[in-house]
Amino acid sequence: NWALGSQVCVDALLGVGLSRPVDPASPIGQAIALLNETPAPVVAADVPSGISADTGAVLGCAVRARTTVTFTFPKIGLAVGAGAVYAGEVIVRDIGIPADLASGLICPAQTVEGDFLRQALPPRQPDGHKGTFGKLLIVGGAVGYTGAPYLTALAAERTGCGLVSLGVPEAIWPVEAAKCVGAMPFPLADQKGMLHTDALKKLRKKLAECDVLALGPGLGRSEQVSELVCTLLREAKQPVVLDADGINAIAGHMDVLDSRSAPTVLTPHDGEFHTLTGQWPGKDRLSTALDFAKAHHCVLVLKGHRTIVAGPDGRAYLNTTGNDGLAKGGSGDVLAGLITSFLAQGMDALEAAAAAVWVHGKAGDQMAEQYGRRGMTASNVMLEGIPAVLKELE
């Protein structure tokens, strides 16, 4: 009853070292339940009780805080998993740990902020031309999925890529040609509205002229599509971004991913990750992403609430932008366009992916303020949000 009559409640029941589930029937479990029932704002000390500081998982039961004041450094468990929701607003405060000790701590993951983007984005050269800012080839589309490759292409243009070519099935080429103004769509051999391996000859010629390849937006699923994707992955010397059905196409063919020497970026949500590996990411998403990236020598963008970008060298970036308004068709296609555009402009694969995820989420946050999370669309994010965010960074 004391909690229900309080103006503010402070949660300092458990510390960062919690490693086993809290029994809801225990005194601590009952105190957590009481804190969650009170209408007063709850402020958690360091980490909400019941949240794993390492993974963000709920261990048995956990406090839902309005604010978490964490000490010295933010904790991984406050940025990923359920912890990112239960923590509420996170405030970092110094508690007197000597600076030389704090600076010596090593963590494989870091959050992405605006300062990271300002350092990572390549400068625009005043005397640059279209080739200077990268040449990108996008391969995707199928009957019924004409919007996906278009969104990817336009997002690449909106983030500064110099030249964008778009290879699509012949059946939908007239639609793409009517949609695109700056990007250059061209028709490819198809079968039942999806790409056929007969398109490979034309694609090889076009790819030789480009710096980066994006494979997958709206591609659809068929044996021919799978063979085409696997062949391009084996042969491409350029960095490749594998998105959507491009990821589904290599399920059961992981050898094509493992054999690549050029950078490869995969952008699965949980369902696509399950299709690819046969496993769900689970509660420890960060370890899952890092293990996959290291095992397959790639950059993994594990999409979802607080998207994780993991690299093969053990580094990872935790995104802090974005909202549920981005959970709509087309958002992933826009993100793929951002990643490939940054790659084409010369960025490192891991940093390009982390930067793209942050810009995408930040644009989504701005559009949510303007249109609301229900009303915003992928087109709003691409046409209005992304250019505004990039302008602010410059």
Coordinates of C-alpha atoms in Angstrom, one line a residue, residues 112-328:
V112 CA 25.0 5.1 -32.5
E113 CA 24.6 8.9 -32.1
G114 CA 24.7 11.9 -34.3
D115 CA 28.4 12.5 -33.7
F116 CA 29.1 9.0 -35.1
L117 CA 27.3 9.9 -38.3
R118 CA 29.2 13.2 -38.7
Q119 CA 32.5 11.4 -38.5
A120 CA 31.5 8.4 -40.6
L121 CA 29.7 10.0 -43.5
P122 CA 32.1 10.8 -46.4
P123 CA 32.4 14.5 -47.3
R124 CA 30.8 15.7 -50.6
Q125 CA 33.6 16.7 -53.0
P126 CA 32.8 20.1 -54.6
D127 CA 34.3 19.0 -57.9
G128 CA 32.7 15.5 -57.7
H129 CA 30.7 13.9 -60.5
K130 CA 28.2 11.0 -60.7
G131 CA 30.9 8.4 -60.7
T132 CA 32.5 10.0 -57.7
F133 CA 29.5 9.4 -55.6
G134 CA 29.1 5.7 -56.5
K135 CA 27.3 3.5 -59.0
L136 CA 24.8 1.1 -57.6
L137 CA 23.0 -1.9 -59.1
I138 CA 19.7 -3.0 -57.6
V139 CA 18.2 -6.4 -58.6
G140 CA 14.7 -7.1 -57.5
G141 CA 11.0 -6.9 -58.1
A142 CA 8.3 -9.4 -59.3
V143 CA 4.7 -9.2 -60.4
G144 CA 2.8 -8.0 -57.3
Y145 CA 6.0 -6.5 -55.8
T146 CA 6.7 -3.4 -57.9
G147 CA 7.0 -1.0 -55.0
A148 CA 10.0 -2.6 -53.2
P149 CA 12.7 -2.1 -55.8
Y150 CA 11.4 1.4 -56.5
L151 CA 11.7 2.4 -52.8
T152 CA 15.2 1.0 -52.6
A153 CA 16.3 2.9 -55.7
L154 CA 14.8 6.2 -54.6
A155 CA 16.2 5.9 -51.1
A156 CA 19.7 5.4 -52.6
E157 CA 19.2 8.6 -54.6
R158 CA 17.9 10.5 -51.6
T159 CA 21.1 9.6 -49.7
G160 CA 23.6 10.9 -52.3
C161 CA 24.4 8.0 -54.6
G162 CA 25.5 9.2 -58.0
L163 CA 24.0 6.6 -60.3
V164 CA 21.3 4.0 -59.6
S165 CA 20.5 1.2 -62.0
L166 CA 17.6 -1.1 -61.4
G167 CA 17.3 -4.5 -62.9
V168 CA 13.7 -5.9 -62.8
P169 CA 11.7 -8.7 -64.5
E170 CA 10.5 -7.7 -68.0
A171 CA 6.9 -8.2 -66.9
I172 CA 7.1 -5.2 -64.5
W173 CA 9.6 -3.1 -66.3
P174 CA 7.0 -0.7 -67.8
V175 CA 5.7 0.0 -64.2
E176 CA 9.2 0.7 -62.9
A177 CA 10.1 2.9 -66.0
A178 CA 7.0 5.0 -65.3
K179 CA 7.8 5.4 -61.6
C180 CA 11.6 6.1 -61.8
V181 CA 12.9 9.5 -62.9
G182 CA 16.5 9.6 -61.7
A183 CA 17.1 5.8 -61.3
M184 CA 17.5 3.8 -64.5
P185 CA 15.4 0.6 -64.7
F186 CA 16.1 -2.0 -67.3
P187 CA 14.2 -5.2 -68.2
L188 CA 15.5 -8.7 -67.5
A189 CA 14.5 -12.2 -68.5
D190 CA 11.6 -13.5 -66.4
Q191 CA 9.4 -16.5 -65.9
K192 CA 5.9 -16.2 -64.4
G193 CA 6.7 -12.6 -63.3
M194 CA 9.9 -13.5 -61.5
L195 CA 13.5 -13.3 -62.6
H196 CA 15.0 -16.2 -64.5
T197 CA 18.6 -17.3 -64.7
D198 CA 18.6 -16.2 -68.4
A199 CA 19.0 -12.7 -67.0
L200 CA 22.6 -13.5 -65.7
K201 CA 24.4 -12.5 -68.9
K202 CA 22.9 -9.0 -68.9
L203 CA 23.4 -8.7 -65.2
R204 CA 27.1 -9.6 -65.4
K205 CA 27.6 -6.9 -67.9
K206 CA 25.8 -4.3 -65.8
L207 CA 27.4 -5.3 -62.6
A208 CA 30.9 -4.9 -64.1
E209 CA 30.1 -1.1 -64.4
C210 CA 28.9 -0.8 -60.8
D211 CA 30.5 -0.4 -57.3
V212 CA 27.8 -2.2 -55.2
L213 CA 25.1 -4.7 -55.7
A214 CA 21.7 -4.8 -53.8
L215 CA 19.9 -8.1 -54.1
G216 CA 16.4 -8.9 -53.0
P217 CA 13.8 -6.2 -52.7
G218 CA 10.5 -7.6 -53.9
L219 CA 12.3 -10.5 -55.6
G220 CA 9.9 -13.3 -54.8
R221 CA 10.7 -17.0 -54.3
S222 CA 11.4 -19.6 -56.9
E223 CA 14.2 -22.1 -57.8
Q224 CA 15.3 -19.8 -60.6
V225 CA 15.5 -16.8 -58.3
S226 CA 17.5 -18.8 -55.8
E227 CA 20.0 -20.0 -58.5
L228 CA 20.3 -16.5 -59.8
V229 CA 21.0 -15.0 -56.3
C230 CA 23.6 -17.7 -55.4
T231 CA 25.4 -17.3 -58.8
L232 CA 25.6 -13.5 -58.4
L233 CA 26.9 -13.9 -54.8
R234 CA 29.6 -16.3 -56.0
E235 CA 30.7 -14.1 -58.9
A236 CA 30.4 -10.6 -57.6
K237 CA 33.6 -8.9 -56.6
Q238 CA 31.8 -5.9 -55.3
P239 CA 30.1 -5.5 -51.9
V240 CA 26.6 -7.0 -51.8
V241 CA 23.6 -6.0 -49.7
L242 CA 21.3 -9.0 -49.4
D243 CA 17.8 -8.1 -48.4
A244 CA 14.3 -9.7 -48.1
D245 CA 13.9 -12.5 -50.6
G246 CA 17.6 -12.3 -51.4
I247 CA 18.2 -13.6 -47.9
N248 CA 15.5 -16.3 -48.3
A249 CA 17.1 -17.4 -51.6
I250 CA 20.3 -18.6 -49.9
A251 CA 18.6 -20.7 -47.2
G252 CA 20.3 -24.0 -47.5
H253 CA 23.2 -22.5 -49.5
M254 CA 25.2 -20.8 -46.8
D255 CA 28.4 -21.9 -48.6
V256 CA 27.9 -19.1 -51.1
L257 CA 28.0 -16.6 -48.3
D258 CA 31.0 -18.2 -46.6
S259 CA 33.0 -18.2 -49.8
R260 CA 32.8 -14.5 -50.5
S261 CA 35.8 -12.3 -50.0
A262 CA 34.1 -8.9 -50.7
P263 CA 31.9 -7.4 -47.9
T264 CA 28.4 -8.8 -47.6
V265 CA 25.6 -7.1 -45.6
L266 CA 22.5 -9.1 -44.7
T267 CA 19.4 -7.3 -43.4
P268 CA 17.0 -10.0 -41.9
H269 CA 14.1 -9.4 -39.5
D270 CA 13.5 -12.3 -37.1
G271 CA 11.4 -14.3 -39.5
E272 CA 14.0 -14.1 -42.3
F273 CA 16.7 -15.0 -39.8
H274 CA 14.8 -18.1 -38.9
T275 CA 14.3 -19.1 -42.5
L276 CA 18.1 -18.6 -43.1
T277 CA 19.4 -20.4 -40.0
G278 CA 16.4 -22.6 -38.7
Q279 CA 16.7 -20.7 -35.4
W280 CA 15.0 -17.6 -33.8
P281 CA 17.3 -15.0 -32.5
G282 CA 16.1 -15.6 -28.9
K283 CA 16.5 -13.3 -25.9
D284 CA 20.2 -12.6 -26.3
R285 CA 20.0 -10.9 -29.7
L286 CA 23.4 -9.3 -29.5
S287 CA 25.3 -12.6 -29.0
T288 CA 23.2 -14.2 -31.7
A289 CA 24.0 -11.4 -34.2
L290 CA 27.7 -11.4 -33.3
D291 CA 28.1 -15.1 -33.6
F292 CA 26.4 -15.2 -37.0
A293 CA 28.5 -12.3 -38.4
K294 CA 31.7 -13.9 -37.2
A295 CA 30.8 -17.4 -38.4
H296 CA 29.9 -16.2 -41.9
H297 CA 32.3 -13.3 -42.4
C298 CA 29.6 -10.8 -43.0
V299 CA 27.8 -7.7 -41.5
L300 CA 24.4 -8.7 -40.0
V301 CA 21.7 -6.1 -39.6
L302 CA 19.3 -7.9 -37.3
K303 CA 16.2 -5.7 -37.7
G304 CA 13.6 -5.1 -35.0
H305 CA 13.1 -2.9 -32.0
R306 CA 16.6 -1.6 -31.3
T307 CA 18.2 -3.0 -34.5
I308 CA 21.6 -4.5 -34.0
V309 CA 24.4 -4.2 -36.5
A310 CA 27.1 -6.8 -36.0
G311 CA 30.4 -7.2 -37.8
P312 CA 32.7 -10.2 -38.3
D313 CA 35.5 -8.5 -36.2
G314 CA 33.4 -8.7 -33.0
R315 CA 32.2 -5.1 -33.1
A316 CA 28.5 -4.2 -32.9
Y317 CA 26.4 -1.1 -33.0
L318 CA 23.1 -0.8 -31.1
N319 CA 20.6 1.6 -32.7
T320 CA 18.6 4.0 -30.5
T321 CA 16.4 5.6 -33.1
G322 CA 13.1 4.6 -34.7
N323 CA 9.6 3.7 -33.5
D324 CA 6.7 1.4 -34.3
G325 CA 5.5 3.6 -37.1
L326 CA 8.3 2.0 -39.2
A327 CA 6.7 -1.4 -38.8
K328 CA 5.0 -1.1 -42.2

